[in-house]
Amino acid sequence: MHHRSAVFCAGRLLLLLVILLVVVTSSGLGWSPHHEAQLGGLSLKEDFTMAVRIGDTAPNFRADTTAGTLDFHEWAGNSWIILFSHPRDYTPVCTTELGAVAKLKPEFDKRNVKAIGLSVDPLNDHNGWVKDIEETQNCQLNFPLIADPMRRVSTLYDMIHPNANDSFTVRSVFVIDPAKKVRLTLTYPASTGRNFQEILRVVDSLQLTDNHKVATPADWKDGQDVIIVPSLKDEAEINRLFPKGYTTIRPYLRVTPQPNKK
Ligand code: BEZ
């Protein structure tokens, strides 16, 4: 009697599990990083991938790269980091971008910046592609290129935007400071190569504004006048911090020569 009821219970449990499995898989309610659920005829987009935002600590990872396997935070050390993704290997725009970044190494070095690229193809493909990049762009690939065939790092950093392409990364850029805080995020479409001079310009602005109570105006370039932060009100302190003087255009818009330049 006991044996028959135990078999009966197990049977019902199994049936329930099968029904649950069928409901979950057919309704699309199974977990996926980019998940779309239907609610009462409405399409509710639930994106379970957490975007990496300004102010966040940059997520750490271990990955294979063209410069060997690395722990991201360890590799970053006390440098500023530019982490940028490419849709895939052997593509023309990416080839020019990687060449452009390699040639900017002296500028990165001046600013204590290290670059690291990512493409979802495997290391074997990267190694072949690097030869093409070096030949066609006339450079040495002097920074690591992450191989991410399992999309681990791309998912961690939300570099795959499924409504653009569900397999390949968009052109993401993250500027990360020595404290591992994300200071800039940028997303470009696959068809547009990035302007790495602009990314250097942002690094200049971040490094300046970290050390002085200023902000940088539209299209500012290193050496040009800057803006005194509106929160700074004390006249004596302003005169002490900005001995070259300043111009008040509006009470909230005060400009001064860049404080760390002669
Ligand atoms: C490129 O890098 O050339 C590229 C990649 C994906 C789509 C379009 C262009």
mmCIF file of C-alpha atoms and ligand atoms in Angstrom:
data_model
loop_
_atom_site.group_PDB
_atom_site.id
_atom_site.type_symbol
_atom_site.label_atom_id
_atom_site.label_comp_id
_atom_site.label_asym_id
_atom_site.label_seq_id
_atom_site.Cartn_x
_atom_site.Cartn_y
_atom_site.Cartn_z
ATOM 1 C CA MET A 1 0.000 0.000 0.000
ATOM 2 C CA HIS A 2 2.783 2.386 1.050
ATOM 3 C CA HIS A 3 4.807 1.374 -1.967
ATOM 4 C CA ARG A 4 1.897 2.058 -4.397
ATOM 5 C CA SER A 5 1.200 5.513 -2.950
ATOM 6 C CA ALA A 6 4.897 6.446 -3.096
ATOM 7 C CA VAL A 7 5.004 5.401 -6.771
ATOM 8 C CA PHE A 8 1.792 7.390 -7.394
ATOM 9 C CA CYS A 9 3.274 10.521 -5.741
ATOM 10 C CA ALA A 10 6.530 10.223 -7.666
ATOM 11 C CA GLY A 11 4.553 9.847 -10.904
ATOM 12 C CA ARG A 12 2.524 13.006 -10.202
ATOM 13 C CA LEU A 13 5.680 14.917 -9.307
ATOM 14 C CA LEU A 14 7.326 13.847 -12.542
ATOM 15 C CA LEU A 15 4.228 14.860 -14.527
ATOM 16 C CA LEU A 16 4.221 18.275 -12.833
ATOM 17 C CA LEU A 17 7.891 18.770 -13.625
ATOM 18 C CA VAL A 18 7.321 17.861 -17.305
ATOM 19 C CA ILE A 19 4.364 20.309 -17.523
ATOM 20 C CA LEU A 20 6.449 23.058 -15.895
ATOM 21 C CA LEU A 21 9.319 22.422 -18.304
ATOM 22 C CA VAL A 22 6.981 22.567 -21.327
ATOM 23 C CA VAL A 23 5.368 25.819 -20.078
ATOM 24 C CA VAL A 24 8.739 27.478 -19.380
ATOM 25 C CA THR A 25 10.347 26.522 -22.684
ATOM 26 C CA SER A 26 7.311 27.228 -24.904
ATOM 27 C CA SER A 27 6.500 30.587 -23.287
ATOM 28 C CA GLY A 28 10.044 31.854 -23.670
ATOM 29 C CA LEU A 29 10.217 32.435 -19.930
ATOM 30 C CA GLY A 30 13.472 30.524 -19.576
ATOM 31 C CA TRP A 31 16.374 32.714 -18.456
ATOM 32 C CA SER A 32 18.518 34.278 -21.064
ATOM 33 C CA PRO A 33 20.630 37.416 -20.810
ATOM 34 C CA HIS A 34 18.414 39.206 -23.276
ATOM 35 C CA HIS A 35 14.934 38.055 -22.583
ATOM 36 C CA GLU A 36 11.676 39.092 -24.098
ATOM 37 C CA ALA A 37 8.471 38.141 -22.296
ATOM 38 C CA GLN A 38 4.955 38.652 -23.601
ATOM 39 C CA LEU A 39 2.565 40.255 -21.105
ATOM 40 C CA GLY A 40 -1.094 40.611 -22.086
ATOM 41 C CA GLY A 41 -0.199 41.259 -25.722
ATOM 42 C CA LEU A 42 2.471 43.758 -24.726
ATOM 43 C CA SER A 43 6.061 42.980 -25.465
ATOM 44 C CA LEU A 44 7.988 43.601 -22.279
ATOM 45 C CA LYS A 45 11.709 43.720 -22.790
ATOM 46 C CA GLU A 46 13.582 42.506 -19.767
ATOM 47 C CA ASP A 47 17.287 42.809 -20.158
ATOM 48 C CA PHE A 48 18.939 40.753 -17.440
ATOM 49 C CA THR A 49 22.393 41.833 -18.501
ATOM 50 C CA MET A 50 23.461 44.626 -16.180
ATOM 51 C CA ALA A 51 24.845 47.554 -18.102
ATOM 52 C CA VAL A 52 28.209 48.801 -16.870
ATOM 53 C CA ARG A 53 27.724 52.456 -16.048
ATOM 54 C CA ILE A 54 29.816 55.480 -15.172
ATOM 55 C CA GLY A 55 30.816 55.242 -11.495
ATOM 56 C CA ASP A 56 30.588 51.436 -11.366
ATOM 57 C CA THR A 57 33.605 49.335 -10.480
ATOM 58 C CA ALA A 58 34.761 47.760 -13.737
ATOM 59 C CA PRO A 59 33.942 44.023 -13.502
ATOM 60 C CA ASN A 60 37.019 41.827 -13.301
ATOM 61 C CA PHE A 61 37.627 38.799 -15.551
ATOM 62 C CA ARG A 62 40.301 36.378 -16.685
ATOM 63 C CA ALA A 63 40.681 36.026 -20.416
ATOM 64 C CA ASP A 64 42.943 34.694 -23.146
ATOM 65 C CA THR A 65 44.514 37.476 -25.171
ATOM 66 C CA THR A 66 47.130 37.881 -27.881
ATOM 67 C CA ALA A 67 49.513 38.806 -25.027
ATOM 68 C CA GLY A 68 48.694 35.679 -22.948
ATOM 69 C CA THR A 69 46.059 34.894 -20.336
ATOM 70 C CA LEU A 70 45.443 37.796 -17.967
ATOM 71 C CA ASP A 71 43.499 38.861 -14.907
ATOM 72 C CA PHE A 72 42.034 42.195 -15.979
ATOM 73 C CA HIS A 73 42.420 44.104 -12.701
ATOM 74 C CA GLU A 74 45.919 42.734 -12.145
ATOM 75 C CA TRP A 75 46.948 43.634 -15.692
ATOM 76 C CA ALA A 76 45.445 47.144 -15.309
ATOM 77 C CA GLY A 77 47.538 47.839 -12.185
ATOM 78 C CA ASN A 78 47.723 51.584 -11.515
ATOM 79 C CA SER A 79 47.043 52.644 -15.102
ATOM 80 C CA TRP A 80 44.052 54.181 -16.763
ATOM 81 C CA ILE A 81 42.481 51.648 -19.153
ATOM 82 C CA ILE A 82 40.721 51.935 -22.489
ATOM 83 C CA LEU A 83 38.767 48.709 -23.034
ATOM 84 C CA PHE A 84 37.152 48.602 -26.467
ATOM 85 C CA SER A 85 35.280 45.941 -28.412
ATOM 86 C CA HIS A 86 35.126 45.040 -32.108
ATOM 87 C CA PRO A 87 32.344 43.166 -33.870
ATOM 88 C CA ARG A 88 34.624 40.452 -35.268
ATOM 89 C CA ASP A 89 37.999 39.543 -36.777
ATOM 90 C CA TYR A 90 39.042 40.153 -40.380
ATOM 91 C CA THR A 91 36.701 43.132 -40.821
ATOM 92 C CA PRO A 92 37.863 46.347 -42.496
ATOM 93 C CA VAL A 93 36.773 49.051 -40.027
ATOM 94 C CA CYS A 94 38.143 47.084 -37.041
ATOM 95 C CA THR A 95 41.434 46.585 -38.870
ATOM 96 C CA THR A 96 41.874 50.365 -39.234
ATOM 97 C CA GLU A 97 40.808 50.992 -35.621
ATOM 98 C CA LEU A 98 43.344 48.554 -34.176
ATOM 99 C CA GLY A 99 46.068 50.143 -36.307
ATOM 100 C CA ALA A 100 45.029 53.617 -35.096
ATOM 101 C CA VAL A 101 45.173 52.573 -31.425
ATOM 102 C CA ALA A 102 48.596 50.914 -31.883
ATOM 103 C CA LYS A 103 49.986 54.137 -33.359
ATOM 104 C CA LEU A 104 48.659 56.176 -30.413
ATOM 105 C CA LYS A 105 50.805 54.287 -27.876
ATOM 106 C CA PRO A 106 53.146 57.263 -27.230
ATOM 107 C CA GLU A 107 50.089 59.410 -26.417
ATOM 108 C CA PHE A 108 48.674 56.678 -24.143
ATOM 109 C CA ASP A 109 52.033 56.336 -22.366
ATOM 110 C CA LYS A 110 52.164 60.106 -21.667
ATOM 111 C CA ARG A 111 48.806 59.807 -19.903
ATOM 112 C CA ASN A 112 49.481 56.498 -18.062
ATOM 113 C CA VAL A 113 46.857 54.749 -20.237
ATOM 114 C CA LYS A 114 46.869 51.108 -21.388
ATOM 115 C CA ALA A 115 44.636 49.928 -24.230
ATOM 116 C CA ILE A 116 43.018 46.506 -24.513
ATOM 117 C CA GLY A 117 40.763 45.377 -27.379
ATOM 118 C CA LEU A 118 38.190 42.584 -27.561
ATOM 119 C CA SER A 119 36.712 40.559 -30.375
ATOM 120 C CA VAL A 120 34.512 37.498 -29.973
ATOM 121 C CA ASP A 121 36.589 35.325 -32.282
ATOM 122 C CA PRO A 122 39.050 32.732 -30.933
ATOM 123 C CA LEU A 123 42.741 33.347 -30.317
ATOM 124 C CA ASN A 124 43.830 31.435 -33.453
ATOM 125 C CA ASP A 125 41.843 33.852 -35.599
ATOM 126 C CA HIS A 126 43.232 36.829 -33.673
ATOM 127 C CA ASN A 127 46.798 35.687 -34.292
ATOM 128 C CA GLY A 128 46.226 35.490 -38.055
ATOM 129 C CA TRP A 129 44.359 38.792 -38.123
ATOM 130 C CA VAL A 130 47.089 40.589 -36.138
ATOM 131 C CA LYS A 131 49.542 39.825 -38.970
ATOM 132 C CA ASP A 132 47.123 41.466 -41.435
ATOM 133 C CA ILE A 133 46.664 44.496 -39.158
ATOM 134 C CA GLU A 134 50.412 44.957 -38.806
ATOM 135 C CA GLU A 135 51.008 44.620 -42.547
ATOM 136 C CA THR A 136 48.124 46.764 -43.783
ATOM 137 C CA GLN A 137 48.246 49.458 -41.052
ATOM 138 C CA ASN A 138 52.027 49.565 -40.846
ATOM 139 C CA CYS A 139 52.211 49.107 -37.066
ATOM 140 C CA GLN A 140 52.990 46.654 -34.277
ATOM 141 C CA LEU A 141 49.953 45.548 -32.284
ATOM 142 C CA ASN A 142 51.406 46.761 -28.974
ATOM 143 C CA PHE A 143 48.404 45.992 -26.726
ATOM 144 C CA PRO A 144 46.423 42.810 -25.932
ATOM 145 C CA LEU A 145 43.391 41.720 -27.935
ATOM 146 C CA ILE A 146 40.984 39.594 -25.878
ATOM 147 C CA ALA A 147 39.584 36.415 -27.469
ATOM 148 C CA ASP A 148 36.006 36.014 -26.270
ATOM 149 C CA PRO A 149 34.450 33.108 -28.201
ATOM 150 C CA MET A 150 32.168 32.214 -25.248
ATOM 151 C CA ARG A 151 30.995 35.863 -24.995
ATOM 152 C CA ARG A 152 31.918 35.913 -21.288
ATOM 153 C CA VAL A 153 33.552 39.328 -21.207
ATOM 154 C CA SER A 154 31.187 40.782 -23.831
ATOM 155 C CA THR A 155 28.196 39.715 -21.740
ATOM 156 C CA LEU A 156 29.777 40.975 -18.515
ATOM 157 C CA TYR A 157 30.220 44.407 -20.122
ATOM 158 C CA ASP A 158 26.939 44.340 -22.100
ATOM 159 C CA MET A 159 28.809 44.672 -25.394
ATOM 160 C CA ILE A 160 26.309 42.563 -27.344
ATOM 161 C CA HIS A 161 23.182 44.512 -28.225
ATOM 162 C CA PRO A 162 20.865 41.825 -29.593
ATOM 163 C CA ASN A 163 18.631 44.180 -31.534
ATOM 164 C CA ALA A 164 21.703 45.312 -33.458
ATOM 165 C CA ASN A 165 23.273 41.851 -33.741
ATOM 166 C CA ASP A 166 22.754 38.887 -31.425
ATOM 167 C CA SER A 167 26.195 37.309 -31.949
ATOM 168 C CA PHE A 168 28.710 40.106 -32.362
ATOM 169 C CA THR A 169 29.671 43.000 -30.126
ATOM 170 C CA VAL A 170 28.943 46.617 -30.956
ATOM 171 C CA ARG A 171 31.841 49.082 -30.746
ATOM 172 C CA SER A 172 31.907 49.698 -26.980
ATOM 173 C CA VAL A 173 34.488 51.815 -25.192
ATOM 174 C CA PHE A 174 35.104 51.945 -21.444
ATOM 175 C CA VAL A 175 37.581 54.342 -19.864
ATOM 176 C CA ILE A 176 38.518 52.975 -16.441
ATOM 177 C CA ASP A 177 40.605 54.866 -13.884
ATOM 178 C CA PRO A 178 43.375 53.458 -11.650
ATOM 179 C CA ALA A 179 40.803 52.893 -8.867
ATOM 180 C CA LYS A 180 38.958 50.614 -11.389
ATOM 181 C CA LYS A 181 36.016 52.993 -11.638
ATOM 182 C CA VAL A 182 34.306 53.337 -15.004
ATOM 183 C CA ARG A 183 34.683 56.982 -16.078
ATOM 184 C CA LEU A 184 33.332 56.910 -19.653
ATOM 185 C CA THR A 185 31.178 54.586 -21.715
ATOM 186 C CA LEU A 186 30.646 54.972 -25.468
ATOM 187 C CA THR A 187 28.765 52.833 -27.963
ATOM 188 C CA TYR A 188 29.294 53.124 -31.710
ATOM 189 C CA PRO A 189 27.588 51.140 -34.454
ATOM 190 C CA ALA A 190 29.539 48.483 -36.358
ATOM 191 C CA SER A 191 29.685 50.589 -39.510
ATOM 192 C CA THR A 192 31.380 53.624 -37.901
ATOM 193 C CA GLY A 193 35.029 53.582 -36.874
ATOM 194 C CA ARG A 194 35.708 55.415 -33.626
ATOM 195 C CA ASN A 195 37.576 58.693 -33.166
ATOM 196 C CA PHE A 196 40.367 57.744 -30.749
ATOM 197 C CA GLN A 197 41.545 61.363 -30.542
ATOM 198 C CA GLU A 198 38.196 62.081 -28.877
ATOM 199 C CA ILE A 199 38.798 59.297 -26.359
ATOM 200 C CA LEU A 200 42.233 60.787 -25.567
ATOM 201 C CA ARG A 201 40.558 64.193 -25.186
ATOM 202 C CA VAL A 202 38.173 62.739 -22.591
ATOM 203 C CA VAL A 203 41.105 61.183 -20.708
ATOM 204 C CA ASP A 204 42.775 64.630 -20.661
ATOM 205 C CA SER A 205 39.585 66.163 -19.301
ATOM 206 C CA LEU A 206 39.130 63.450 -16.649
ATOM 207 C CA GLN A 207 42.727 63.683 -15.472
ATOM 208 C CA LEU A 208 42.510 67.486 -15.296
ATOM 209 C CA THR A 209 39.147 67.661 -13.539
ATOM 210 C CA ASP A 210 40.218 64.992 -11.006
ATOM 211 C CA ASN A 211 42.953 67.341 -9.799
ATOM 212 C CA HIS A 212 41.425 70.808 -10.165
ATOM 213 C CA LYS A 213 37.997 72.251 -9.391
ATOM 214 C CA VAL A 214 37.199 72.748 -13.075
ATOM 215 C CA ALA A 215 35.113 71.257 -15.869
ATOM 216 C CA THR A 216 35.879 71.390 -19.595
ATOM 217 C CA PRO A 217 33.606 73.104 -22.137
ATOM 218 C CA ALA A 218 32.316 71.861 -25.492
ATOM 219 C CA ASP A 219 35.077 70.872 -27.928
ATOM 220 C CA TRP A 220 37.742 71.728 -25.331
ATOM 221 C CA LYS A 221 41.281 70.635 -26.074
ATOM 222 C CA ASP A 222 44.214 70.361 -23.700
ATOM 223 C CA GLY A 223 45.636 73.870 -23.165
ATOM 224 C CA GLN A 224 42.415 75.805 -23.706
ATOM 225 C CA ASP A 225 40.409 77.742 -21.092
ATOM 226 C CA VAL A 226 38.297 75.718 -18.646
ATOM 227 C CA ILE A 227 35.227 76.323 -16.509
ATOM 228 C CA ILE A 228 35.333 76.855 -12.730
ATOM 229 C CA VAL A 229 32.882 74.395 -11.157
ATOM 230 C CA PRO A 230 29.679 76.232 -10.129
ATOM 231 C CA SER A 231 29.835 74.787 -6.576
ATOM 232 C CA LEU A 232 32.978 76.826 -5.897
ATOM 233 C CA LYS A 233 31.658 80.127 -4.490
ATOM 234 C CA ASP A 234 34.251 81.391 -2.051
ATOM 235 C CA GLU A 235 36.019 84.367 -3.667
ATOM 236 C CA ALA A 236 39.232 83.936 -1.639
ATOM 237 C CA GLU A 237 39.454 80.250 -2.552
ATOM 238 C CA ILE A 238 38.825 81.003 -6.250
ATOM 239 C CA ASN A 239 41.643 83.564 -6.244
ATOM 240 C CA ARG A 240 43.967 81.100 -4.497
ATOM 241 C CA LEU A 241 43.131 78.210 -6.881
ATOM 242 C CA PHE A 242 43.177 80.291 -10.060
ATOM 243 C CA PRO A 243 45.950 82.896 -9.677
ATOM 244 C CA LYS A 244 45.867 83.626 -13.429
ATOM 245 C CA GLY A 245 42.414 85.166 -12.893
ATOM 246 C CA TYR A 246 39.011 84.358 -14.317
ATOM 247 C CA THR A 247 36.174 85.892 -16.299
ATOM 248 C CA THR A 248 32.575 85.812 -15.122
ATOM 249 C CA ILE A 249 30.299 85.535 -18.185
ATOM 250 C CA ARG A 250 27.339 84.576 -16.004
ATOM 251 C CA PRO A 251 27.486 83.829 -12.246
ATOM 252 C CA TYR A 252 27.373 80.109 -13.168
ATOM 253 C CA LEU A 253 29.725 80.427 -16.171
ATOM 254 C CA ARG A 254 33.216 81.445 -15.128
ATOM 255 C CA VAL A 255 36.230 80.681 -17.297
ATOM 256 C CA THR A 256 39.893 80.540 -16.398
ATOM 257 C CA PRO A 257 43.129 79.533 -18.134
ATOM 258 C CA GLN A 258 43.884 75.804 -17.704
ATOM 259 C CA PRO A 259 45.433 75.676 -14.213
ATOM 260 C CA ASN A 260 48.117 73.053 -14.885
ATOM 261 C CA LYS A 261 49.605 74.889 -17.909
ATOM 262 C CA LYS A 262 52.198 77.675 -17.900
HETATM 263 C C1 BEZ B 1 34.075 46.355 -39.946
HETATM 264 O O1 BEZ B 1 34.786 46.316 -38.958
HETATM 265 O O2 BEZ B 1 34.498 46.699 -41.026
HETATM 266 C C2 BEZ B 1 32.615 45.999 -39.844
HETATM 267 C C3 BEZ B 1 32.208 45.068 -38.922
HETATM 268 C C4 BEZ B 1 30.861 44.734 -38.868
HETATM 269 C C5 BEZ B 1 29.960 45.359 -39.719
HETATM 270 C C6 BEZ B 1 30.391 46.325 -40.610
HETATM 271 C C7 BEZ B 1 31.726 46.643 -40.682
#
